[in-house]
GROMACS .gro file of C-alpha atoms in nm:
model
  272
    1UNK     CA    1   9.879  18.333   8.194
    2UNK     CA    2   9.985  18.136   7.886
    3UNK     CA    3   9.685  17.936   7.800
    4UNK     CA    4   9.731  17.563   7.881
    5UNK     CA    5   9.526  17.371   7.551
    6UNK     CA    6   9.587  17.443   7.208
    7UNK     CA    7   9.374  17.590   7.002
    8UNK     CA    8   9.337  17.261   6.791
    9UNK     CA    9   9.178  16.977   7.067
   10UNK     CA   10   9.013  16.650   7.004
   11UNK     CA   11   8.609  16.625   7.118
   12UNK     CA   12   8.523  16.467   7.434
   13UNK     CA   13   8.262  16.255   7.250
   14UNK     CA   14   8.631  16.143   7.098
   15UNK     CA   15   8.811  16.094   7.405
   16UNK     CA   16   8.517  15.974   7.650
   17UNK     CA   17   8.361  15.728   7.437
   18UNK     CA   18   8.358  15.417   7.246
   19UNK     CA   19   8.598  15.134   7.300
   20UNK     CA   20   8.871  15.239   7.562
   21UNK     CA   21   9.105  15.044   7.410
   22UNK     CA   22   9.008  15.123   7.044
   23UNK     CA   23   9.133  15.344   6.798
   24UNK     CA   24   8.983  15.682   6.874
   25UNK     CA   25   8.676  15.710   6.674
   26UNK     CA   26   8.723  16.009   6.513
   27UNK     CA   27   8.930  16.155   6.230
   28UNK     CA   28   9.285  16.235   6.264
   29UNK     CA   29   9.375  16.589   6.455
   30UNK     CA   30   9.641  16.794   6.288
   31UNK     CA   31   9.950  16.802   6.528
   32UNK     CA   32  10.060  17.115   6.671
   33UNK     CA   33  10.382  17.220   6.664
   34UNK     CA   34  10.472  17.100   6.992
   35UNK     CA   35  10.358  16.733   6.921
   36UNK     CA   36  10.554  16.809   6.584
   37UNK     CA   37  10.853  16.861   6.783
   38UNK     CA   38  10.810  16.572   6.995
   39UNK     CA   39  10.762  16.314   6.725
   40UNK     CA   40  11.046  16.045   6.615
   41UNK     CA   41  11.225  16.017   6.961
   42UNK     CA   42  11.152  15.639   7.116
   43UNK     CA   43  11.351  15.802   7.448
   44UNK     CA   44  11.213  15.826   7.817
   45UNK     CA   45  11.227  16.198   7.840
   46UNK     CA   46  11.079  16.201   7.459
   47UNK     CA   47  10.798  16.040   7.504
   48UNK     CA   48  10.688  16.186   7.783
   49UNK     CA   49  10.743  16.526   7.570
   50UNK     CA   50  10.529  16.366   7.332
   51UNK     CA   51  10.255  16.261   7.622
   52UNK     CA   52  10.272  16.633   7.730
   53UNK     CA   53  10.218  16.734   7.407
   54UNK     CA   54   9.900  16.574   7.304
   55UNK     CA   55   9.759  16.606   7.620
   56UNK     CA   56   9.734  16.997   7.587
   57UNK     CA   57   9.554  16.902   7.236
   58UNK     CA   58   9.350  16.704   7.432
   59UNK     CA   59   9.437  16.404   7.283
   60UNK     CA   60   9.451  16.187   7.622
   61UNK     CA   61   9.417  15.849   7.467
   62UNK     CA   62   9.745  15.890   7.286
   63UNK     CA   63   9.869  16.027   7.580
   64UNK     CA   64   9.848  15.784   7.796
   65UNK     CA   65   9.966  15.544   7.532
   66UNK     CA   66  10.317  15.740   7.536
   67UNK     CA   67  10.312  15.753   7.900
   68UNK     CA   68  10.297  15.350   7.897
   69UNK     CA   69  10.541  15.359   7.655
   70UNK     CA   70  10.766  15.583   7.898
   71UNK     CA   71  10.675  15.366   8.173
   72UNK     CA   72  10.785  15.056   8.008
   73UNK     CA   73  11.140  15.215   7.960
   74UNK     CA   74  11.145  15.286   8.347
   75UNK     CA   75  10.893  15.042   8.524
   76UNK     CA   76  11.001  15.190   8.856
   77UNK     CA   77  10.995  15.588   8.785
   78UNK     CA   78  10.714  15.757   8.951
   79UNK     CA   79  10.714  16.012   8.673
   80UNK     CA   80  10.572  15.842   8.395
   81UNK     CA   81  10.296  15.647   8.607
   82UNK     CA   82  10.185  15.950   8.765
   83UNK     CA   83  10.097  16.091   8.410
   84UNK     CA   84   9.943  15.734   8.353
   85UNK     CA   85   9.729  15.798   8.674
   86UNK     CA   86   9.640  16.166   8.520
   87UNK     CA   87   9.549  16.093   8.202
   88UNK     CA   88   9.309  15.735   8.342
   89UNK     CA   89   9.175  16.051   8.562
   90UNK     CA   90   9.067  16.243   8.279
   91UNK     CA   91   8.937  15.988   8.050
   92UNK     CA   92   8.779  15.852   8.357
   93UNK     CA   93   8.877  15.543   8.413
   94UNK     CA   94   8.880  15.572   8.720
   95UNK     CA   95   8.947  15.197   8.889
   96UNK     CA   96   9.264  15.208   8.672
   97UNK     CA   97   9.344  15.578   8.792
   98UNK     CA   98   9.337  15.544   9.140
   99UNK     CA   99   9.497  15.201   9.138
  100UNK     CA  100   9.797  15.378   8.938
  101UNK     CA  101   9.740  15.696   9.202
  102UNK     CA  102   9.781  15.443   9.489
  103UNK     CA  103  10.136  15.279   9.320
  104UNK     CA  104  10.260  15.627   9.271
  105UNK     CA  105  10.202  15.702   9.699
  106UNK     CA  106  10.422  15.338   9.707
  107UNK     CA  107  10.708  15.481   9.498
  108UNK     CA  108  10.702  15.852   9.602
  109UNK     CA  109  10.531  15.883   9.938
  110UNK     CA  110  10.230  16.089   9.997
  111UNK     CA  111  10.200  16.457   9.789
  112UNK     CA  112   9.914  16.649   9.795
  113UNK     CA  113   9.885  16.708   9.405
  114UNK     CA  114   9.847  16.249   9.457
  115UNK     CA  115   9.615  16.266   9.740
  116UNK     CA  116   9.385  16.568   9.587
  117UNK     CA  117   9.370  16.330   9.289
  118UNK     CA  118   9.250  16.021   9.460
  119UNK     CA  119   8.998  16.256   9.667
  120UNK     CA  120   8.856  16.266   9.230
  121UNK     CA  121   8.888  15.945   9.157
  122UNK     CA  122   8.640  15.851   9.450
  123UNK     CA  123   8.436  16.182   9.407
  124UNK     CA  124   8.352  16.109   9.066
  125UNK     CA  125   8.290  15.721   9.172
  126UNK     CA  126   8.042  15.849   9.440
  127UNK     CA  127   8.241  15.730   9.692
  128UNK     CA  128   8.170  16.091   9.872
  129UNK     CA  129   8.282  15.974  10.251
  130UNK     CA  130   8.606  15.865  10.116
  131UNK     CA  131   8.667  16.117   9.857
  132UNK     CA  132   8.644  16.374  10.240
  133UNK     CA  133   8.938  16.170  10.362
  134UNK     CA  134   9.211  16.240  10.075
  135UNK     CA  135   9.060  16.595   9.991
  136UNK     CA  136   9.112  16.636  10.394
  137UNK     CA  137   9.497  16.454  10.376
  138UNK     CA  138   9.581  16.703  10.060
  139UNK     CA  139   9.480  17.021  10.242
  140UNK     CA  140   9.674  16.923  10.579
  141UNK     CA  141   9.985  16.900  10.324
  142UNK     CA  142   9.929  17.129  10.025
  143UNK     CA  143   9.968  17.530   9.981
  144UNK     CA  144   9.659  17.760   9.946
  145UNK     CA  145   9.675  17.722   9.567
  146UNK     CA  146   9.527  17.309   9.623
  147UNK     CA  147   9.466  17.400   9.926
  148UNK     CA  148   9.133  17.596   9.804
  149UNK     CA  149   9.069  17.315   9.536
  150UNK     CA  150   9.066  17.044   9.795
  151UNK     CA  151   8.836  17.326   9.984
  152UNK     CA  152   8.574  17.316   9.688
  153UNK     CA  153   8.591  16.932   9.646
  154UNK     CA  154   8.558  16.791   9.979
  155UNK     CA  155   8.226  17.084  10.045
  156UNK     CA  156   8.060  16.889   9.772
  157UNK     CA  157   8.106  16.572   9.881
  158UNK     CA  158   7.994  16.633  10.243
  159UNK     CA  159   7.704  16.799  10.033
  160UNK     CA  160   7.635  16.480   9.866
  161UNK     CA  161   7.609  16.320  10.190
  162UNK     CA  162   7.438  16.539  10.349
  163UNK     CA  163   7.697  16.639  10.607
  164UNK     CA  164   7.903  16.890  10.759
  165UNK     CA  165   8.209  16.995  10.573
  166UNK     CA  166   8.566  16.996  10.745
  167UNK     CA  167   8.719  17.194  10.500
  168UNK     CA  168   8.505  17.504  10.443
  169UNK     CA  169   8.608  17.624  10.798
  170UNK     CA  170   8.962  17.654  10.676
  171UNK     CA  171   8.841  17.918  10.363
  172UNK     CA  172   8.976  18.255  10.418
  173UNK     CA  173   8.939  18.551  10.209
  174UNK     CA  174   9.289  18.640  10.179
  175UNK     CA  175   9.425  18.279  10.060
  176UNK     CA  176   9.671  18.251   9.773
  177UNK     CA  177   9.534  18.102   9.557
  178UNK     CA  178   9.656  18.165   9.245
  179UNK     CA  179   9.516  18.007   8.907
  180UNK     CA  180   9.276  17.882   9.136
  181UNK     CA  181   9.050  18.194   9.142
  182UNK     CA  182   8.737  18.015   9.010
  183UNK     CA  183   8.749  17.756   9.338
  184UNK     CA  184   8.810  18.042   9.560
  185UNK     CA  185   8.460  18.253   9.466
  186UNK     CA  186   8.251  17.928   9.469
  187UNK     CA  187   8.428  17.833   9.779
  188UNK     CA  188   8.296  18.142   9.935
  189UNK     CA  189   7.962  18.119   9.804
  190UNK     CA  190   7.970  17.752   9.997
  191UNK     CA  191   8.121  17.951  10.319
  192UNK     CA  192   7.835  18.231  10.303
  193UNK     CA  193   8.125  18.469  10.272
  194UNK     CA  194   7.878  18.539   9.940
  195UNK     CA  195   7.525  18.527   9.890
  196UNK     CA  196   7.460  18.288   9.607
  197UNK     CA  197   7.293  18.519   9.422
  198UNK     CA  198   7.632  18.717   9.363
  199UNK     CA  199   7.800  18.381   9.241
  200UNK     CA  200   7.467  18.329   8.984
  201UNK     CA  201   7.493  18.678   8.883
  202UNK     CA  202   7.893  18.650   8.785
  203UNK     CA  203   7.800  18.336   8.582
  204UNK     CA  204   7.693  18.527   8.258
  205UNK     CA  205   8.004  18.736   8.224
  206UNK     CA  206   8.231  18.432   8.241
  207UNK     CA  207   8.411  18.357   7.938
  208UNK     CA  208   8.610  18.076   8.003
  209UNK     CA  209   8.401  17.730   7.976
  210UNK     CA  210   8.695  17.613   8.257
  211UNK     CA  211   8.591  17.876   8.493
  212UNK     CA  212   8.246  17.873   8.437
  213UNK     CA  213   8.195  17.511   8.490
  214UNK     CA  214   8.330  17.502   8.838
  215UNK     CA  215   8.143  17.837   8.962
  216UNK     CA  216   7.859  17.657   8.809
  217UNK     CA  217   7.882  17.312   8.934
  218UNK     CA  218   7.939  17.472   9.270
  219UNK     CA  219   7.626  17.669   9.246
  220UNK     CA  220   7.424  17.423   9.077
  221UNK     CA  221   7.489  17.188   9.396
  222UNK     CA  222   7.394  17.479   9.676
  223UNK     CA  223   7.045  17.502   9.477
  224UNK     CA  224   6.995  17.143   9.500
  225UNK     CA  225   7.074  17.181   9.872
  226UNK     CA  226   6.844  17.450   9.901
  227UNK     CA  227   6.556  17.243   9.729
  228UNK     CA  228   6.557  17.456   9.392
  229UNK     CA  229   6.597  17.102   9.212
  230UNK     CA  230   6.487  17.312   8.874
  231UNK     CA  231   6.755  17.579   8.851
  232UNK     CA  232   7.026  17.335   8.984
  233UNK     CA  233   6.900  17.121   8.665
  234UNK     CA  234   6.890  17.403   8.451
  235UNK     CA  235   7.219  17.522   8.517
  236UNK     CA  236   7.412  17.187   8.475
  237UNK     CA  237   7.274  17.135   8.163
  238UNK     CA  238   7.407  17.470   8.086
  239UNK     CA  239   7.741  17.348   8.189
  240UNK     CA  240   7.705  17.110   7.945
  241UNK     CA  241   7.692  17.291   7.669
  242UNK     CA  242   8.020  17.449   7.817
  243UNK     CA  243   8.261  17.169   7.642
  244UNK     CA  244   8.584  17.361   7.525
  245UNK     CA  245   8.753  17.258   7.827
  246UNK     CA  246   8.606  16.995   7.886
  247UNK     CA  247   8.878  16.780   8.063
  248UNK     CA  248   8.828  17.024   8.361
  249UNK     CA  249   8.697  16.782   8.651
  250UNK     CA  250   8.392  17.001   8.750
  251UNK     CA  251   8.292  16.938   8.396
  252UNK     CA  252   8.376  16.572   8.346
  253UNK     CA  253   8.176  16.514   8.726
  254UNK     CA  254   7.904  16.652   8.555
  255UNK     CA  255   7.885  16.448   8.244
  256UNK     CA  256   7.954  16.167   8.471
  257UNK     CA  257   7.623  16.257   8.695
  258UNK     CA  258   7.392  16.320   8.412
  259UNK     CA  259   7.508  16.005   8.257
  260UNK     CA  260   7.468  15.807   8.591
  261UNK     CA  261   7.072  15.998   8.587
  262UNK     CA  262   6.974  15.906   8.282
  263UNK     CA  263   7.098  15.550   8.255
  264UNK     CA  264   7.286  15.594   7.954
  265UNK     CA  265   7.493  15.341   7.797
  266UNK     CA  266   7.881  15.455   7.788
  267UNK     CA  267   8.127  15.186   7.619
  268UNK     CA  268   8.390  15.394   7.824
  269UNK     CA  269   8.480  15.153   8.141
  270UNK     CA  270   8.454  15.353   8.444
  271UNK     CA  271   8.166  15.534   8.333
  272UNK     CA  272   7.882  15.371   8.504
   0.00000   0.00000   0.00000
């Protein structure tokens, strides 16, 4: 599959913090030569071109900015707020997100790929109980592709609260699920279709910091339910240090948690 970032991305020490509203606080990124492409049209369908674009630099301040700018062309298009809604996501602003998530359902009606989204806005707010309830509304609605993400998601919330999961039940071996493969083997670890040794032991062949911090995260979460408070420590950090995708949400949830731990001071609103 055609990798999804370019090769040239901004930091998330960029993106995540300082003043959300501020310039980002770094030094300009060299545009690739799809941003290149997209520069000097002012249209709808060029700015969100543009929005596109810099996203896959991972450039999600500007972003969003051409997404507003979009959205201010067409107020009433779903389109443009829905990248709005994505891009607040990843940034995590997450008040802002699911407000814009929740104006999107108004326009559009219910999709899973909107639902699945608000189940991360109130995952990552530690809202676990109500983060079950959209992961739960996505999977009723969505194909195994989501279907396996919303899986994943709404196990580790009923983890956080200590609960039963409604989803794992529905995790078959078979599923579809696509560019989703990464969900699928953590979901089975969670479904004791794996020991959780096996997904451990896969962890140091991974090469893809995307991959890697989901199996990880996943793991990370059964130690901690199985009282090994160290390794689930040590292996977040190391998830950490696994930052070249870092907009993937298994990542960002885990910045978000340390961050919430250790009491540090963010500038980024959302973030505590």
């Amino acid at each position: 599959m055609e990798a999804y970032f370019s090769d040239v991305r901004a930091r998330w020490q960029d993106e995540l913090l300082g003043d959300p509203d501020g310039p980002c606080p770094r030094e300009a990124i060299a545009d690739s030569q799809a941003v290149r492409a997209c520069r000097g049209g002012d249209g709808y369908d060029a700015l969100l071109a543009l929005g596109d674009a810099l996203a896959r630099q991972m450039r999600y301040r500007e972003a969003l900015a051409a997404a507003r700018k979009a959205m201010a062309l067409r107020p009433d298009a779903p389109e443009p707020l829905r990248r709005c809604a994505g891009r607040r996501l990843t940034l995590l602003r997450l008040d802002e997100a699911k407000a814009d998530f929740l104006r999107c359902m108004a326009l559009a009606g219910e999709t899973p790929d909107v639902t699945y989204r608000l189940g991360l806005c109130c995952y990552l707010q530690n809202d676990h109980a109500a983060a079950q309830g959209w992961f739960v509304r996505c999977f009723a609605a969505a194909g195994e592709e989501l279907g396996v993400a919303a899986i994943y998601w709404e196990a580790l919330a009923a983890m956080r609260l200590g609960g039963q999961s409604a989803l794992l039940p529905h995790y078959r071996t078979d599923m579809d699920v696509g560019h989703h493969a990464a969900y699928a083997r953590a979901a089975a670890a969670m479904a004791g279709v794996i020991p959780m040794e096996t997904l451990l032991g896969a962890l140091g062949d991974e090469a893809s910091d995307m991959d890697f911090s989901i199996l990880a995260y996943g793991a990370a979460a059964l130690l901690l339910r199985a009282g090994e408070r160290a390794r689930s420590g040590a292996l977040r950090e190391r998830v950490l240090q696994r930052d070249a995708e870092w907009p993937c949400f298994a990542w960002l949830a885990n910045r978000k948690e340390r961050w919430n731990e250790e009491g540090e001071r963010c500038d980024t609103a959302g973030i505590l």
